GROMACS .gro file of C-alpha atoms in nm:
model
  424
    1MET     CA    1 -14.325 -18.781   0.006
    2ASN     CA    2 -14.391 -18.590   0.295
    3PRO     CA    3 -14.228 -18.284   0.401
    4ARG     CA    4 -13.971 -18.417   0.677
    5LYS     CA    5 -13.812 -18.694   0.386
    6ARG     CA    6 -13.844 -18.451   0.139
    7THR     CA    7 -13.570 -18.242   0.373
    8LEU     CA    8 -13.372 -18.541   0.549
    9VAL     CA    9 -13.302 -18.599   0.086
   10LEU     CA   10 -13.234 -18.204   0.019
   11ALA     CA   11 -12.999 -18.208   0.376
   12THR     CA   12 -12.791 -18.573   0.250
   13ALA     CA   13 -12.719 -18.415  -0.181
   14VAL     CA   14 -12.634 -18.053   0.016
   15ALA     CA   15 -12.386 -18.314   0.230
   16ALA     CA   16 -12.292 -18.424  -0.036
   17LEU     CA   17 -12.250 -18.134  -0.265
   18ALA     CA   18 -12.049 -17.970   0.049
   19ILE     CA   19 -11.741 -18.268   0.143
   20THR     CA   20 -11.697 -18.465  -0.212
   21ALA     CA   21 -11.481 -18.756  -0.057
   22PRO     CA   22 -11.184 -18.763  -0.232
   23ALA     CA   23 -11.267 -19.165  -0.341
   24GLN     CA   24 -11.591 -19.025  -0.513
   25ALA     CA   25 -11.330 -18.822  -0.738
   26GLY     CA   26 -11.075 -19.029  -0.799
   27ALA     CA   27 -10.810 -19.136  -0.463
   28THR     CA   28 -10.560 -19.287  -0.645
   29THR     CA   29 -10.483 -18.973  -0.818
   30SER     CA   30 -10.583 -18.601  -0.611
   31PRO     CA   31 -10.410 -18.517  -0.406
   32ARG     CA   32 -10.457 -18.485  -0.015
   33THR     CA   33 -10.340 -18.169   0.209
   34GLY     CA   34 -10.147 -18.161   0.463
   35PHE     CA   35 -10.435 -18.155   0.708
   36GLU     CA   36 -10.629 -18.462   0.586
   37GLN     CA   37 -10.345 -18.663   0.577
   38THR     CA   38 -10.275 -18.554   0.962
   39GLY     CA   39 -10.660 -18.613   1.022
   40GLY     CA   40 -10.696 -18.298   1.155
   41ALA     CA   41 -10.348 -18.267   1.390
   42ARG     CA   42 -10.216 -17.993   1.249
   43TRP     CA   43 -10.267 -17.748   0.999
   44THR     CA   44 -10.177 -17.779   0.596
   45SER     CA   45  -9.837 -17.607   0.543
   46GLN     CA   46  -9.758 -17.351   0.280
   47PRO     CA   47  -9.569 -17.574   0.095
   48GLU     CA   48  -9.846 -17.824   0.129
   49GLU     CA   49 -10.102 -17.565  -0.056
   50GLN     CA   50  -9.868 -17.430  -0.307
   51GLN     CA   51  -9.818 -17.817  -0.447
   52LEU     CA   52 -10.213 -17.892  -0.404
   53LEU     CA   53 -10.281 -17.599  -0.610
   54ALA     CA   54 -10.016 -17.698  -0.852
   55THR     CA   55 -10.108 -18.095  -0.916
   56VAL     CA   56 -10.448 -17.931  -0.976
   57ASP     CA   57 -10.418 -17.701  -1.192
   58LYS     CA   58 -10.215 -17.948  -1.388
   59ALA     CA   59 -10.477 -18.199  -1.359
   60SER     CA   60 -10.742 -17.994  -1.397
   61ASP     CA   61 -10.907 -17.856  -1.689
   62ARG     CA   62 -11.153 -17.692  -1.452
   63VAL     CA   63 -10.941 -17.528  -1.279
   64SER     CA   64 -10.680 -17.248  -1.300
   65VAL     CA   65 -10.453 -17.081  -1.025
   66SER     CA   66 -10.247 -16.730  -1.084
   67ARG     CA   67 -10.077 -16.479  -0.874
   68ILE     CA   68 -10.279 -16.178  -0.767
   69GLY     CA   69  -9.987 -16.014  -0.570
   70THR     CA   70  -9.739 -16.036  -0.367
   71THR     CA   71  -9.706 -15.996   0.072
   72LYS     CA   72  -9.450 -15.786   0.219
   73GLN     CA   73  -9.237 -16.127   0.296
   74GLY     CA   74  -9.255 -16.241  -0.057
   75ARG     CA   75  -9.549 -16.500  -0.052
   76PRO     CA   76  -9.779 -16.502  -0.327
   77VAL     CA   77 -10.145 -16.404  -0.284
   78GLN     CA   78 -10.317 -16.665  -0.506
   79LEU     CA   79 -10.665 -16.685  -0.703
   80VAL     CA   80 -10.801 -17.032  -0.758
   81ARG     CA   81 -11.083 -17.048  -1.063
   82ILE     CA   82 -11.298 -17.354  -1.096
   83GLY     CA   83 -11.548 -17.337  -1.410
   84GLU     CA   84 -11.534 -17.479  -1.784
   85HIS     CA   85 -11.627 -17.118  -1.897
   86ARG     CA   86 -11.822 -16.869  -1.887
   87THR     CA   87 -12.130 -16.843  -1.635
   88ALA     CA   88 -12.359 -16.652  -1.518
   89SER     CA   89 -12.316 -16.622  -1.166
   90THR     CA   90 -11.941 -16.605  -1.007
   91VAL     CA   91 -11.890 -16.651  -0.635
   92LEU     CA   92 -11.611 -16.589  -0.432
   93LEU     CA   93 -11.446 -16.727  -0.140
   94ILE     CA   94 -11.208 -16.522   0.106
   95CYS     CA   95 -10.994 -16.751   0.280
   96SER     CA   96 -10.839 -16.714   0.673
   97GLN     CA   97 -10.803 -16.250   0.603
   98HIS     CA   98 -10.688 -16.388   0.981
   99GLY     CA   99 -10.393 -16.576   0.964
  100ASP     CA  100 -10.458 -16.774   1.316
  101GLU     CA  101 -10.813 -16.901   1.175
  102PRO     CA  102 -10.695 -17.181   0.953
  103SER     CA  103 -11.049 -17.381   0.965
  104GLY     CA  104 -11.199 -17.201   0.701
  105ARG     CA  105 -10.859 -17.182   0.454
  106GLU     CA  106 -10.831 -17.569   0.497
  107ALA     CA  107 -11.199 -17.628   0.383
  108CYS     CA  108 -11.142 -17.367   0.069
  109LEU     CA  109 -10.833 -17.600  -0.009
  110THR     CA  110 -11.038 -17.925   0.036
  111LYS     CA  111 -11.343 -17.788  -0.216
  112ILE     CA  112 -11.109 -17.648  -0.429
  113ARG     CA  113 -10.951 -18.028  -0.466
  114ASP     CA  114 -11.304 -18.171  -0.447
  115LEU     CA  115 -11.429 -17.999  -0.723
  116ALA     CA  116 -11.116 -18.001  -0.933
  117TYR     CA  117 -11.173 -18.372  -0.964
  118ALA     CA  118 -11.545 -18.444  -0.895
  119LYS     CA  119 -11.737 -18.669  -1.196
  120ASP     CA  120 -12.014 -18.635  -1.074
  121GLU     CA  121 -12.395 -18.470  -1.197
  122ALA     CA  122 -12.426 -18.252  -0.929
  123THR     CA  123 -12.098 -18.081  -0.954
  124ARG     CA  124 -12.146 -18.056  -1.376
  125ARG     CA  125 -12.473 -17.842  -1.255
  126PHE     CA  126 -12.333 -17.609  -1.023
  127LEU     CA  127 -12.040 -17.490  -1.256
  128ALA     CA  128 -12.261 -17.505  -1.576
  129ARG     CA  129 -12.406 -17.245  -1.400
  130THR     CA  130 -12.177 -17.073  -1.133
  131THR     CA  131 -11.793 -16.971  -1.148
  132LEU     CA  132 -11.621 -17.020  -0.845
  133LEU     CA  133 -11.315 -16.810  -0.707
  134VAL     CA  134 -11.119 -16.855  -0.422
  135VAL     CA  135 -10.850 -16.637  -0.215
  136PRO     CA  136 -10.749 -16.961  -0.042
  137THR     CA  137 -10.497 -16.765   0.207
  138ALA     CA  138 -10.626 -16.419   0.187
  139ASN     CA  139 -10.300 -16.358   0.523
  140PRO     CA  140 -10.006 -16.587   0.378
  141ASP     CA  141  -9.776 -16.382   0.599
  142GLY     CA  142 -10.027 -16.422   0.884
  143ARG     CA  143 -10.105 -16.783   0.828
  144ALA     CA  144  -9.698 -16.871   0.832
  145ALA     CA  145  -9.639 -16.636   1.227
  146ASP     CA  146 -10.058 -16.786   1.305
  147THR     CA  147 -10.077 -16.434   1.381
  148ARG     CA  148 -10.451 -16.257   1.332
  149GLY     CA  149 -10.246 -15.958   1.158
  150ASN     CA  150 -10.055 -15.945   0.884
  151SER     CA  151  -9.677 -15.938   0.871
  152ASP     CA  152  -9.693 -15.530   0.926
  153GLY     CA  153  -9.942 -15.633   1.237
  154ILE     CA  154 -10.207 -15.482   0.998
  155ASP     CA  155 -10.548 -15.655   1.055
  156ILE     CA  156 -10.664 -15.729   0.644
  157ASN     CA  157 -11.023 -15.741   0.703
  158ARG     CA  158 -11.018 -15.341   0.850
  159ASP     CA  159 -10.780 -15.237   0.574
  160HIS     CA  160 -11.057 -15.260   0.275
  161LEU     CA  161 -11.157 -14.903   0.177
  162ALA     CA  162 -10.788 -14.746   0.244
  163LEU     CA  163 -10.641 -15.041   0.113
  164GLN     CA  164 -10.289 -14.997   0.205
  165THR     CA  165 -10.193 -15.376   0.217
  166ALA     CA  166 -10.072 -15.596  -0.065
  167GLU     CA  167 -10.311 -15.856   0.057
  168ALA     CA  168 -10.661 -15.582   0.035
  169ARG     CA  169 -10.574 -15.446  -0.290
  170ALA     CA  170 -10.463 -15.790  -0.398
  171MET     CA  171 -10.825 -15.871  -0.328
  172ALA     CA  172 -10.992 -15.536  -0.449
  173ALA     CA  173 -10.855 -15.579  -0.799
  174VAL     CA  174 -11.043 -15.934  -0.803
  175VAL     CA  175 -11.359 -15.750  -0.722
  176ARG     CA  176 -11.325 -15.402  -0.941
  177ASP     CA  177 -11.181 -15.730  -1.256
  178ARG     CA  178 -11.414 -15.957  -1.179
  179LYS     CA  179 -11.769 -15.856  -1.003
  180PRO     CA  180 -11.876 -16.160  -0.787
  181ASP     CA  181 -12.224 -16.170  -0.725
  182VAL     CA  182 -12.155 -16.324  -0.365
  183ILE     CA  183 -11.807 -16.322  -0.160
  184TYR     CA  184 -11.800 -16.570   0.118
  185ASP     CA  185 -11.586 -16.426   0.426
  186LEU     CA  186 -11.474 -16.746   0.627
  187HIS     CA  187 -11.331 -16.652   0.967
  188GLU     CA  188 -11.264 -16.798   1.330
  189TYR     CA  189 -11.390 -16.674   1.649
  190GLY     CA  190 -11.386 -16.718   2.041
  191ALA     CA  191 -11.622 -16.833   2.221
  192THR     CA  192 -11.804 -16.752   2.529
  193PRO     CA  193 -11.990 -16.981   2.699
  194LYS     CA  194 -12.334 -17.002   2.739
  195TYR     CA  195 -12.442 -16.643   2.633
  196TYR     CA  196 -12.177 -16.692   2.243
  197ASP     CA  197 -12.090 -17.059   2.218
  198LYS     CA  198 -12.206 -17.160   1.868
  199ASP     CA  199 -12.038 -17.355   1.582
  200LEU     CA  200 -12.108 -17.147   1.315
  201PHE     CA  201 -12.199 -16.794   1.318
  202ASP     CA  202 -12.288 -16.588   1.034
  203LEU     CA  203 -12.379 -16.232   0.918
  204TRP     CA  204 -12.449 -16.012   0.600
  205PRO     CA  205 -12.379 -15.678   0.512
  206ARG     CA  206 -12.482 -15.434   0.768
  207ASN     CA  207 -12.353 -15.089   0.566
  208LEU     CA  208 -12.685 -14.903   0.485
  209ASN     CA  209 -12.564 -14.849   0.112
  210THR     CA  210 -12.629 -15.237   0.058
  211ALA     CA  211 -12.927 -15.237  -0.198
  212PRO     CA  212 -13.266 -15.311  -0.032
  213ALA     CA  213 -13.251 -15.645  -0.304
  214VAL     CA  214 -12.895 -15.697  -0.204
  215HIS     CA  215 -12.947 -15.737   0.157
  216ASP     CA  216 -13.213 -15.977   0.131
  217GLU     CA  217 -13.034 -16.201  -0.084
  218ALA     CA  218 -12.776 -16.167   0.162
  219GLU     CA  219 -12.972 -16.159   0.437
  220THR     CA  220 -13.149 -16.454   0.238
  221LEU     CA  221 -12.833 -16.709   0.205
  222SER     CA  222 -12.774 -16.672   0.581
  223GLU     CA  223 -13.150 -16.798   0.706
  224GLY     CA  224 -13.211 -16.976   0.443
  225TYR     CA  225 -12.945 -17.186   0.364
  226VAL     CA  226 -12.632 -17.194   0.522
  227ARG     CA  227 -12.774 -17.255   0.859
  228PRO     CA  228 -12.995 -17.470   0.774
  229ALA     CA  229 -12.732 -17.635   0.601
  230ALA     CA  230 -12.544 -17.653   0.858
  231ASN     CA  231 -12.846 -17.784   1.086
  232ALA     CA  232 -12.918 -18.032   0.931
  233SER     CA  233 -12.546 -18.206   1.010
  234GLY     CA  234 -12.600 -18.115   1.373
  235TYR     CA  235 -12.407 -17.816   1.398
  236THR     CA  236 -12.562 -17.496   1.629
  237THR     CA  237 -12.538 -17.190   1.458
  238GLY     CA  238 -12.660 -16.798   1.468
  239THR     CA  239 -12.601 -16.427   1.409
  240TYR     CA  240 -12.223 -16.299   1.459
  241GLY     CA  241 -12.183 -16.056   1.702
  242ILE     CA  242 -12.542 -16.095   1.879
  243TRP     CA  243 -12.506 -16.261   2.263
  244THR     CA  244 -12.813 -16.407   2.297
  245ASP     CA  245 -12.991 -16.530   2.674
  246PRO     CA  246 -12.898 -16.901   2.737
  247VAL     CA  247 -13.243 -16.959   2.829
  248THR     CA  248 -13.534 -16.730   2.654
  249GLY     CA  249 -13.268 -16.699   2.313
  250ASP     CA  250 -13.359 -16.320   2.300
  251PRO     CA  251 -13.011 -16.105   2.198
  252ILE     CA  252 -12.869 -15.905   2.478
  253LYS     CA  253 -12.642 -15.750   2.396
  254GLN     CA  254 -12.428 -15.628   2.054
  255THR     CA  255 -12.044 -15.677   2.040
  256ALA     CA  256 -12.019 -15.667   1.685
  257GLY     CA  257 -12.140 -15.681   1.376
  258ASP     CA  258 -12.153 -15.261   1.244
  259GLY     CA  259 -12.171 -15.067   0.949
  260GLN     CA  260 -11.786 -15.056   0.877
  261GLU     CA  261 -11.691 -15.029   0.571
  262ARG     CA  262 -11.375 -15.084   0.575
  263ILE     CA  263 -11.472 -15.502   0.686
  264LEU     CA  264 -11.500 -15.691   0.345
  265ARG     CA  265 -11.852 -15.802   0.496
  266ASN     CA  266 -11.903 -15.436   0.465
  267MET     CA  267 -11.756 -15.337   0.186
  268SER     CA  268 -11.915 -15.608  -0.026
  269GLY     CA  269 -12.257 -15.478  -0.024
  270VAL     CA  270 -12.094 -15.128  -0.094
  271LYS     CA  271 -11.998 -15.226  -0.370
  272HIS     CA  272 -12.297 -15.471  -0.505
  273ALA     CA  273 -12.263 -15.824  -0.405
  274LEU     CA  274 -12.442 -16.032  -0.197
  275GLY     CA  275 -12.130 -16.075   0.117
  276LEU     CA  276 -12.123 -16.304   0.412
  277LEU     CA  277 -11.914 -16.373   0.735
  278ILE     CA  278 -11.851 -16.705   0.826
  279GLU     CA  279 -11.673 -16.811   1.134
  280SER     CA  280 -11.671 -17.136   1.281
  281ARG     CA  281 -11.584 -17.157   1.695
  282VAL     CA  282 -11.226 -17.240   1.775
  283ASP     CA  283 -11.337 -17.392   2.127
  284PRO     CA  284 -11.419 -17.742   2.208
  285GLY     CA  285 -11.740 -17.761   2.269
  286THR     CA  286 -11.756 -18.082   2.417
  287PRO     CA  287 -11.521 -18.281   2.651
  288ALA     CA  288 -11.412 -18.536   2.364
  289GLU     CA  289 -11.308 -18.208   2.172
  290GLU     CA  290 -11.133 -18.113   2.501
  291ALA     CA  291 -10.920 -18.393   2.497
  292ASP     CA  292 -10.875 -18.414   2.135
  293PRO     CA  293 -10.764 -18.119   1.930
  294ALA     CA  294 -10.736 -18.321   1.607
  295LEU     CA  295 -11.136 -18.428   1.672
  296ASN     CA  296 -11.217 -18.033   1.742
  297ASN     CA  297 -11.000 -17.893   1.439
  298ARG     CA  298 -11.180 -18.146   1.214
  299ARG     CA  299 -11.528 -18.036   1.350
  300ARG     CA  300 -11.416 -17.605   1.227
  301ARG     CA  301 -11.309 -17.773   0.880
  302ASP     CA  302 -11.588 -17.959   0.826
  303SER     CA  303 -11.903 -17.744   0.988
  304GLN     CA  304 -11.719 -17.515   0.743
  305LEU     CA  305 -11.737 -17.734   0.473
  306THR     CA  306 -12.137 -17.758   0.539
  307ALA     CA  307 -12.221 -17.407   0.538
  308LEU     CA  308 -12.040 -17.430   0.245
  309GLY     CA  309 -12.231 -17.712   0.057
  310GLY     CA  310 -12.584 -17.419   0.161
  311LEU     CA  311 -12.401 -17.174   0.017
  312PHE     CA  312 -12.398 -17.400  -0.325
  313ARG     CA  313 -12.758 -17.470  -0.345
  314PHE     CA  314 -12.833 -17.103  -0.309
  315THR     CA  315 -12.645 -17.044  -0.601
  316GLY     CA  316 -12.811 -17.305  -0.739
  317GLU     CA  317 -13.159 -17.211  -0.679
  318ARG     CA  318 -13.197 -16.882  -0.664
  319LEU     CA  319 -12.965 -16.731  -0.979
  320GLY     CA  320 -13.248 -16.560  -1.128
  321LYS     CA  321 -13.247 -16.329  -0.789
  322ILE     CA  322 -12.928 -16.286  -0.736
  323GLU     CA  323 -12.878 -16.144  -1.110
  324ALA     CA  324 -13.144 -15.908  -1.042
  325ALA     CA  325 -13.022 -15.822  -0.717
  326THR     CA  326 -12.665 -15.689  -0.802
  327SER     CA  327 -12.700 -15.603  -1.188
  328ALA     CA  328 -12.959 -15.341  -1.047
  329ALA     CA  329 -12.763 -15.258  -0.793
  330ARG     CA  330 -12.443 -15.156  -1.034
  331VAL     CA  331 -12.653 -14.933  -1.299
  332ALA     CA  332 -12.853 -14.783  -0.958
  333GLY     CA  333 -12.614 -14.517  -0.914
  334PHE     CA  334 -12.582 -14.363  -1.243
  335ARG     CA  335 -12.924 -14.203  -1.142
  336ASP     CA  336 -12.724 -14.039  -0.862
  337THR     CA  337 -13.031 -14.006  -0.659
  338GLY     CA  338 -13.114 -14.093  -0.320
  339PRO     CA  339 -12.940 -14.005   0.015
  340ILE     CA  340 -12.548 -14.126   0.101
  341TYR     CA  341 -12.455 -14.326   0.457
  342VAL     CA  342 -12.194 -14.273   0.697
  343GLY     CA  343 -12.293 -14.400   1.045
  344GLY     CA  344 -12.572 -14.650   1.145
  345ALA     CA  345 -12.663 -15.044   1.027
  346ASP     CA  346 -12.973 -15.227   0.920
  347ASN     CA  347 -13.001 -15.300   1.277
  348ASP     CA  348 -12.911 -14.937   1.418
  349PRO     CA  349 -13.098 -14.654   1.220
  350ALA     CA  350 -12.866 -14.357   1.168
  351GLU     CA  351 -12.847 -14.047   1.303
  352PRO     CA  352 -12.938 -13.709   1.084
  353ALA     CA  353 -12.570 -13.597   1.093
  354GLU     CA  354 -12.477 -13.970   0.956
  355ILE     CA  355 -12.714 -13.927   0.599
  356ILE     CA  356 -12.597 -13.707   0.376
  357GLN     CA  357 -12.928 -13.621   0.258
  358ASP     CA  358 -12.852 -13.390  -0.020
  359PRO     CA  359 -12.558 -13.628  -0.195
  360PRO     CA  360 -12.318 -13.334  -0.360
  361CYS     CA  361 -12.243 -13.379  -0.794
  362GLY     CA  362 -11.867 -13.486  -0.691
  363TYR     CA  363 -11.606 -13.370  -0.558
  364ARG     CA  364 -11.315 -13.253  -0.654
  365LEU     CA  365 -10.942 -13.331  -0.587
  366THR     CA  366 -10.632 -13.133  -0.636
  367ALA     CA  367 -10.357 -13.211  -0.841
  368ASP     CA  368 -10.139 -13.341  -0.490
  369GLN     CA  369 -10.445 -13.521  -0.392
  370PHE     CA  370 -10.496 -13.699  -0.683
  371ALA     CA  371 -10.122 -13.822  -0.739
  372ALA     CA  372 -10.154 -13.920  -0.333
  373TYR     CA  373 -10.475 -14.138  -0.385
  374LYS     CA  374 -10.483 -14.217  -0.770
  375ASP     CA  375 -10.393 -14.537  -0.743
  376GLU     CA  376 -10.658 -14.657  -0.446
  377LEU     CA  377 -10.905 -14.505  -0.652
  378ALA     CA  378 -10.863 -14.734  -0.963
  379LEU     CA  379 -10.826 -15.056  -0.704
  380HIS     CA  380 -11.189 -14.920  -0.591
  381GLY     CA  381 -11.277 -14.897  -1.006
  382ILE     CA  382 -11.395 -14.564  -0.897
  383THR     CA  383 -11.432 -14.373  -1.261
  384VAL     CA  384 -11.174 -13.994  -1.225
  385ARG     CA  385 -11.170 -13.712  -1.481
  386ARG     CA  386 -10.827 -13.542  -1.510
  387THR     CA  387 -10.931 -13.235  -1.517
  388GLY     CA  388 -10.579 -12.913  -1.554
  389ASP     CA  389 -10.547 -12.823  -1.180
  390GLY     CA  390 -10.637 -13.196  -1.081
  391ALA     CA  391 -10.897 -13.481  -1.045
  392TYR     CA  392 -11.307 -13.467  -1.067
  393VAL     CA  393 -11.484 -13.727  -0.882
  394SER     CA  394 -11.837 -13.754  -1.009
  395LEU     CA  395 -12.088 -13.894  -0.821
  396ARG     CA  396 -12.298 -14.066  -1.141
  397GLN     CA  397 -12.173 -14.405  -1.153
  398SER     CA  398 -12.173 -14.725  -1.013
  399GLU     CA  399 -11.953 -14.699  -0.666
  400ARG     CA  400 -12.163 -14.394  -0.564
  401ALA     CA  401 -12.180 -14.489  -0.243
  402LEU     CA  402 -11.806 -14.579  -0.239
  403VAL     CA  403 -11.737 -14.249  -0.378
  404ALA     CA  404 -11.838 -14.002  -0.088
  405LEU     CA  405 -11.672 -14.254   0.205
  406LEU     CA  406 -11.386 -14.259   0.020
  407LEU     CA  407 -11.376 -13.845   0.003
  408ASP     CA  408 -11.653 -13.650   0.215
  409ALA     CA  409 -11.513 -13.523   0.499
  410ARG     CA  410 -11.818 -13.624   0.700
  411ALA     CA  411 -11.709 -14.038   0.654
  412PRO     CA  412 -11.534 -14.154   0.937
  413TYR     CA  413 -11.266 -14.379   0.744
  414HIS     CA  414 -11.243 -14.123   0.418
  415LEU     CA  415 -10.899 -14.149   0.246
  416THR     CA  416 -10.890 -13.785   0.181
  417GLU     CA  417 -11.152 -13.514   0.160
  418GLY     CA  418 -11.342 -13.366  -0.128
  419ALA     CA  419 -11.397 -13.063  -0.215
  420PRO     CA  420 -11.792 -13.093  -0.311
  421ASP     CA  421 -11.936 -12.991  -0.623
  422THR     CA  422 -12.294 -12.871  -0.605
  423SER     CA  423 -12.319 -12.704  -0.956
  424CYS     CA  424 -12.540 -12.988  -1.114
   0.00000   0.00000   0.00000
C-alpha cells in the first residue's frame, strides 16, 4: 500500500472511532442529545444531559456515573467512567470549564453515548487498554447562565492551584485519586481573522516544572495525532495563543499560553500528566456557516470529535511511552534534586529570579497556616507531617515542584508563605 493510501485509510479509521454514528451503536435504543435532536440548532439542556447519563449508566455495564461535587447553586459536577476493567492507562476529559463554550461538552456527551453502546472491535480494543474518565460539564452553573465563570464569577480555569471553587476542588480530587496519564481540556475561542482563525487550536503544558518526557509526549499528542486527525477531516489547526502572519505563517505575536500553574493545562504537567488544551473556533468560518448557525454549531462540535479521534489513536499507539513518561515523573520528586521554576515557559526561558536553584528541604507551617490550607494541600495530594507547633511539608515527594508553587514566597500564586527549612 503506498504511503498516501495508507494515510487515507488511517484517517478513515480514526474518524470512525471519533464519530461513531448512533446507527452503528444501536439506533433504536441509544439516546440522543438535545443538540442532535435539533440538528445543532440548540445546545443540550441540563435535564437532557442528566437523562442521557442516567440512561447510559443503566444500559451499559461499561459505564458508571458518579457525583464528584456540587456547585454553589446545587447542580451536580459528575464524573463518567467508561471501561470494563482496570487498564494500563487513564485518560481524563474535562469538558466546558467555561460555561459559554459548549461545543466541547457536546462532543463529550456524544462520545460517552457512542462508547457506551458501540460493539465494534476498535472500541473494544480501545477500552481494553484505556479507561476513559469524563467530566461532561465542569461548570454547570456557568453553562446554565451561559457565562465564562461560575455562579460567583470565578474563572475555574484560573483556580487549579488555589482551589477556591467547588468545581476546581472536584477536579483536583479526581486527578489525585485516579492519576490520569492524559488530561484533555476542551474549550472554545473567538477568532481574530487572518491572524488567529483556525478551526482548532491546541497547546501542551508550557510550565517548566513539567518533566521533559511528559512535555515531549504531550507535544507529540498535539502535533503528531490531534492536528493530523483534524486536518484529515478538513479542519485547520494551529498553536493556541500564537498569532501568525497570514502570508508566511510565521509567528508574530503571543497572546496566551504562558506557564501559569493555575491553568489546568499547566497544572496537568506539574502533576505529571500529559495535558492538552483544545479550542474550537466559535465564529463562522464560511458564508454558509454565517447564514446557518446550526451548521456552524455542528462544525464546532464535529471538529472537537475528530480531534478526540487523534487522542484515542495516540493512547493506543504510544501506550508504553506514555506509561514510561508519567511513571518516571511521578517518582522523580522523591529524589529531591534539581531546580524548581516559579516563572518562564517552554518558549520563554526563566529569568534567574524565577529559578529556585537550591530548593529547601521543605517548608514549615504554623498551626494557623495548616488549619487554613490543610484541605487544599490534601486535595492536591501533598503529604504533610504534623508537628507540635504546626506542620512540615517536605519536598521529597511526588509533587515536589507543586509544594514550592504552593508555599514558597517567590511563587506568584502561592497559597501561603511557608518557612523554608534548610537543615537537611
